Amino acid sequence: MKKYKLRKNAEFRTVYRRGKSISNELLVLYIYRNGKNNFNRFGVSVSKKVGKSVVRNRVRRLIKESYRLNSHELKQGYDLVVIARTNSKGRNYKHIEGSLMNLFKKAGILNR
């Protein structure tokens, strides 16, 4: 649904500026507490450094799918932006999912 997505450049910039960042070898997570909502909003950014459009879209799909399948385990009320690093190119779903869950754990928003 649209309300669960970060879409506008200004929304991404707010998360970058005011949020805190956590990273590992594949991904960077920016997290910002958005006091006004009781749900999470999620955005993905994959730069051209990662590869051509086919590669970037595959990485984006893997990140979005691993978020979708694990979003029920997260605390609510955050704006989240995930940035793919160049190392994420050519990785399979399990690597991406493990990396994303590791970031959520580091950020302290995992309800496990």
PDB file of C-alpha atoms in Angstrom:
ATOM      1  CA  MET A   1       0.000   0.000   0.000  1.00  0.00           C
ATOM      2  CA  LYS A   2       1.161   3.514  -0.779  1.00  0.00           C
ATOM      3  CA  LYS A   3       1.089   4.829   2.779  1.00  0.00           C
ATOM      4  CA  TYR A   4       3.696   2.240   3.812  1.00  0.00           C
ATOM      5  CA  LYS A   5       6.249   3.463   1.261  1.00  0.00           C
ATOM      6  CA  LEU A   6       8.701   6.313   1.207  1.00  0.00           C
ATOM      7  CA  ARG A   7       8.425   7.833  -2.249  1.00  0.00           C
ATOM      8  CA  LYS A   8       9.316  11.515  -2.328  1.00  0.00           C
ATOM      9  CA  ASN A   9      12.877  12.771  -2.388  1.00  0.00           C
ATOM     10  CA  ALA A  10      12.093  15.032   0.590  1.00  0.00           C
ATOM     11  CA  GLU A  11      11.003  12.021   2.665  1.00  0.00           C
ATOM     12  CA  PHE A  12      14.271  10.209   1.905  1.00  0.00           C
ATOM     13  CA  ARG A  13      16.294  13.346   2.701  1.00  0.00           C
ATOM     14  CA  THR A  14      14.563  13.728   6.083  1.00  0.00           C
ATOM     15  CA  VAL A  15      15.473  10.150   7.016  1.00  0.00           C
ATOM     16  CA  TYR A  16      19.090  10.675   5.858  1.00  0.00           C
ATOM     17  CA  ARG A  17      19.451  13.963   7.738  1.00  0.00           C
ATOM     18  CA  ARG A  18      17.654  13.217  11.004  1.00  0.00           C
ATOM     19  CA  GLY A  19      17.927   9.444  11.240  1.00  0.00           C
ATOM     20  CA  LYS A  20      20.816   7.287  12.316  1.00  0.00           C
ATOM     21  CA  SER A  21      22.648   4.870  10.060  1.00  0.00           C
ATOM     22  CA  ILE A  22      23.704   1.294  10.678  1.00  0.00           C
ATOM     23  CA  SER A  23      25.611  -0.757   8.139  1.00  0.00           C
ATOM     24  CA  ASN A  24      27.125  -4.128   7.335  1.00  0.00           C
ATOM     25  CA  GLU A  25      28.965  -5.504   4.304  1.00  0.00           C
ATOM     26  CA  LEU A  26      25.918  -5.624   1.976  1.00  0.00           C
ATOM     27  CA  LEU A  27      23.469  -2.933   3.120  1.00  0.00           C
ATOM     28  CA  VAL A  28      23.124   0.388   4.938  1.00  0.00           C
ATOM     29  CA  LEU A  29      20.013   1.093   7.021  1.00  0.00           C
ATOM     30  CA  TYR A  30      18.868   4.606   7.869  1.00  0.00           C
ATOM     31  CA  ILE A  31      16.271   4.644  10.634  1.00  0.00           C
ATOM     32  CA  TYR A  32      14.213   7.592  11.842  1.00  0.00           C
ATOM     33  CA  ARG A  33      11.473   7.555  14.499  1.00  0.00           C
ATOM     34  CA  ASN A  34       8.467   9.204  12.856  1.00  0.00           C
ATOM     35  CA  GLY A  35       6.314   9.998  15.913  1.00  0.00           C
ATOM     36  CA  LYS A  36       3.159  10.642  13.889  1.00  0.00           C
ATOM     37  CA  ASN A  37       2.525   7.137  12.462  1.00  0.00           C
ATOM     38  CA  ASN A  38       1.929   3.809  14.186  1.00  0.00           C
ATOM     39  CA  PHE A  39       3.259   1.906  11.172  1.00  0.00           C
ATOM     40  CA  ASN A  40       6.603   1.679   9.377  1.00  0.00           C
ATOM     41  CA  ARG A  41       7.355   3.328   6.060  1.00  0.00           C
ATOM     42  CA  PHE A  42      10.015   1.700   3.899  1.00  0.00           C
ATOM     43  CA  GLY A  43      12.196   2.846   1.008  1.00  0.00           C
ATOM     44  CA  VAL A  44      14.996   1.247  -1.002  1.00  0.00           C
ATOM     45  CA  SER A  45      17.840   2.957  -2.822  1.00  0.00           C
ATOM     46  CA  VAL A  46      20.192   1.174  -5.220  1.00  0.00           C
ATOM     47  CA  SER A  47      22.749   3.366  -6.978  1.00  0.00           C
ATOM     48  CA  LYS A  48      24.175   2.889 -10.456  1.00  0.00           C
ATOM     49  CA  LYS A  49      27.464   1.783  -8.891  1.00  0.00           C
ATOM     50  CA  VAL A  50      25.793  -1.545  -8.074  1.00  0.00           C
ATOM     51  CA  GLY A  51      25.296  -2.417 -11.745  1.00  0.00           C
ATOM     52  CA  LYS A  52      23.085  -2.048 -14.780  1.00  0.00           C
ATOM     53  CA  SER A  53      19.315  -1.744 -14.431  1.00  0.00           C
ATOM     54  CA  VAL A  54      18.651  -5.504 -14.447  1.00  0.00           C
ATOM     55  CA  VAL A  55      21.083  -6.041 -11.573  1.00  0.00           C
ATOM     56  CA  ARG A  56      19.794  -3.030  -9.608  1.00  0.00           C
ATOM     57  CA  ASN A  57      16.183  -4.123  -9.988  1.00  0.00           C
ATOM     58  CA  ARG A  58      17.004  -7.654  -8.844  1.00  0.00           C
ATOM     59  CA  VAL A  59      18.754  -6.334  -5.727  1.00  0.00           C
ATOM     60  CA  ARG A  60      15.807  -4.004  -5.063  1.00  0.00           C
ATOM     61  CA  ARG A  61      13.308  -6.864  -5.430  1.00  0.00           C
ATOM     62  CA  LEU A  62      15.286  -9.085  -3.052  1.00  0.00           C
ATOM     63  CA  ILE A  63      15.462  -6.330  -0.417  1.00  0.00           C
ATOM     64  CA  LYS A  64      11.753  -5.521  -0.719  1.00  0.00           C
ATOM     65  CA  GLU A  65      10.734  -9.178  -0.532  1.00  0.00           C
ATOM     66  CA  SER A  66      12.861  -9.900   2.532  1.00  0.00           C
ATOM     67  CA  TYR A  67      11.364  -6.802   4.219  1.00  0.00           C
ATOM     68  CA  ARG A  68       7.823  -7.870   3.279  1.00  0.00           C
ATOM     69  CA  LEU A  69       8.245 -11.354   4.726  1.00  0.00           C
ATOM     70  CA  ASN A  70       9.796 -10.112   7.985  1.00  0.00           C
ATOM     71  CA  SER A  71       8.020  -6.796   8.580  1.00  0.00           C
ATOM     72  CA  HIS A  72       5.601  -8.336  11.100  1.00  0.00           C
ATOM     73  CA  GLU A  73       8.559  -8.883  13.473  1.00  0.00           C
ATOM     74  CA  LEU A  74       9.521  -5.187  13.609  1.00  0.00           C
ATOM     75  CA  LYS A  75       8.583  -2.476  16.083  1.00  0.00           C
ATOM     76  CA  GLN A  76       6.261   0.120  14.533  1.00  0.00           C
ATOM     77  CA  GLY A  77       6.538   3.881  14.011  1.00  0.00           C
ATOM     78  CA  TYR A  78       9.764   4.167  12.008  1.00  0.00           C
ATOM     79  CA  ASP A  79      10.842   5.438   8.607  1.00  0.00           C
ATOM     80  CA  LEU A  80      13.374   2.987   7.160  1.00  0.00           C
ATOM     81  CA  VAL A  81      15.626   3.473   4.128  1.00  0.00           C
ATOM     82  CA  VAL A  82      17.831   0.623   2.914  1.00  0.00           C
ATOM     83  CA  ILE A  83      20.743   1.400   0.610  1.00  0.00           C
ATOM     84  CA  ALA A  84      22.389  -1.439  -1.302  1.00  0.00           C
ATOM     85  CA  ARG A  85      26.185  -1.520  -1.384  1.00  0.00           C
ATOM     86  CA  THR A  86      28.133  -2.757  -4.385  1.00  0.00           C
ATOM     87  CA  ASN A  87      28.823  -6.071  -2.580  1.00  0.00           C
ATOM     88  CA  SER A  88      25.113  -6.916  -2.760  1.00  0.00           C
ATOM     89  CA  LYS A  89      25.402  -7.497  -6.508  1.00  0.00           C
ATOM     90  CA  GLY A  90      25.043 -11.166  -7.381  1.00  0.00           C
ATOM     91  CA  ARG A  91      24.023 -12.242  -3.867  1.00  0.00           C
ATOM     92  CA  ASN A  92      21.108 -14.601  -3.353  1.00  0.00           C
ATOM     93  CA  TYR A  93      17.975 -14.060  -1.279  1.00  0.00           C
ATOM     94  CA  LYS A  94      19.356 -15.716   1.870  1.00  0.00           C
ATOM     95  CA  HIS A  95      22.390 -13.383   1.948  1.00  0.00           C
ATOM     96  CA  ILE A  96      20.234 -10.268   1.497  1.00  0.00           C
ATOM     97  CA  GLU A  97      17.668 -11.409   4.067  1.00  0.00           C
ATOM     98  CA  GLY A  98      20.350 -12.274   6.617  1.00  0.00           C
ATOM     99  CA  SER A  99      22.008  -8.921   6.115  1.00  0.00           C
ATOM    100  CA  LEU A 100      18.717  -7.032   6.490  1.00  0.00           C
ATOM    101  CA  MET A 101      17.743  -8.925   9.645  1.00  0.00           C
ATOM    102  CA  ASN A 102      21.213  -8.257  11.064  1.00  0.00           C
ATOM    103  CA  LEU A 103      20.671  -4.511  10.544  1.00  0.00           C
ATOM    104  CA  PHE A 104      17.228  -4.607  12.187  1.00  0.00           C
ATOM    105  CA  LYS A 105      18.753  -6.447  15.148  1.00  0.00           C
ATOM    106  CA  LYS A 106      21.581  -3.895  15.442  1.00  0.00           C
ATOM    107  CA  ALA A 107      19.024  -1.070  15.300  1.00  0.00           C
ATOM    108  CA  GLY A 108      17.036  -2.664  18.116  1.00  0.00           C
ATOM    109  CA  ILE A 109      13.717  -2.763  16.253  1.00  0.00           C
ATOM    110  CA  LEU A 110      13.422  -6.540  15.997  1.00  0.00           C
ATOM    111  CA  ASN A 111      10.708  -7.971  18.256  1.00  0.00           C
ATOM    112  CA  ARG A 112      12.356 -11.383  18.681  1.00  0.00           C
TER     113      ARG A 112
END
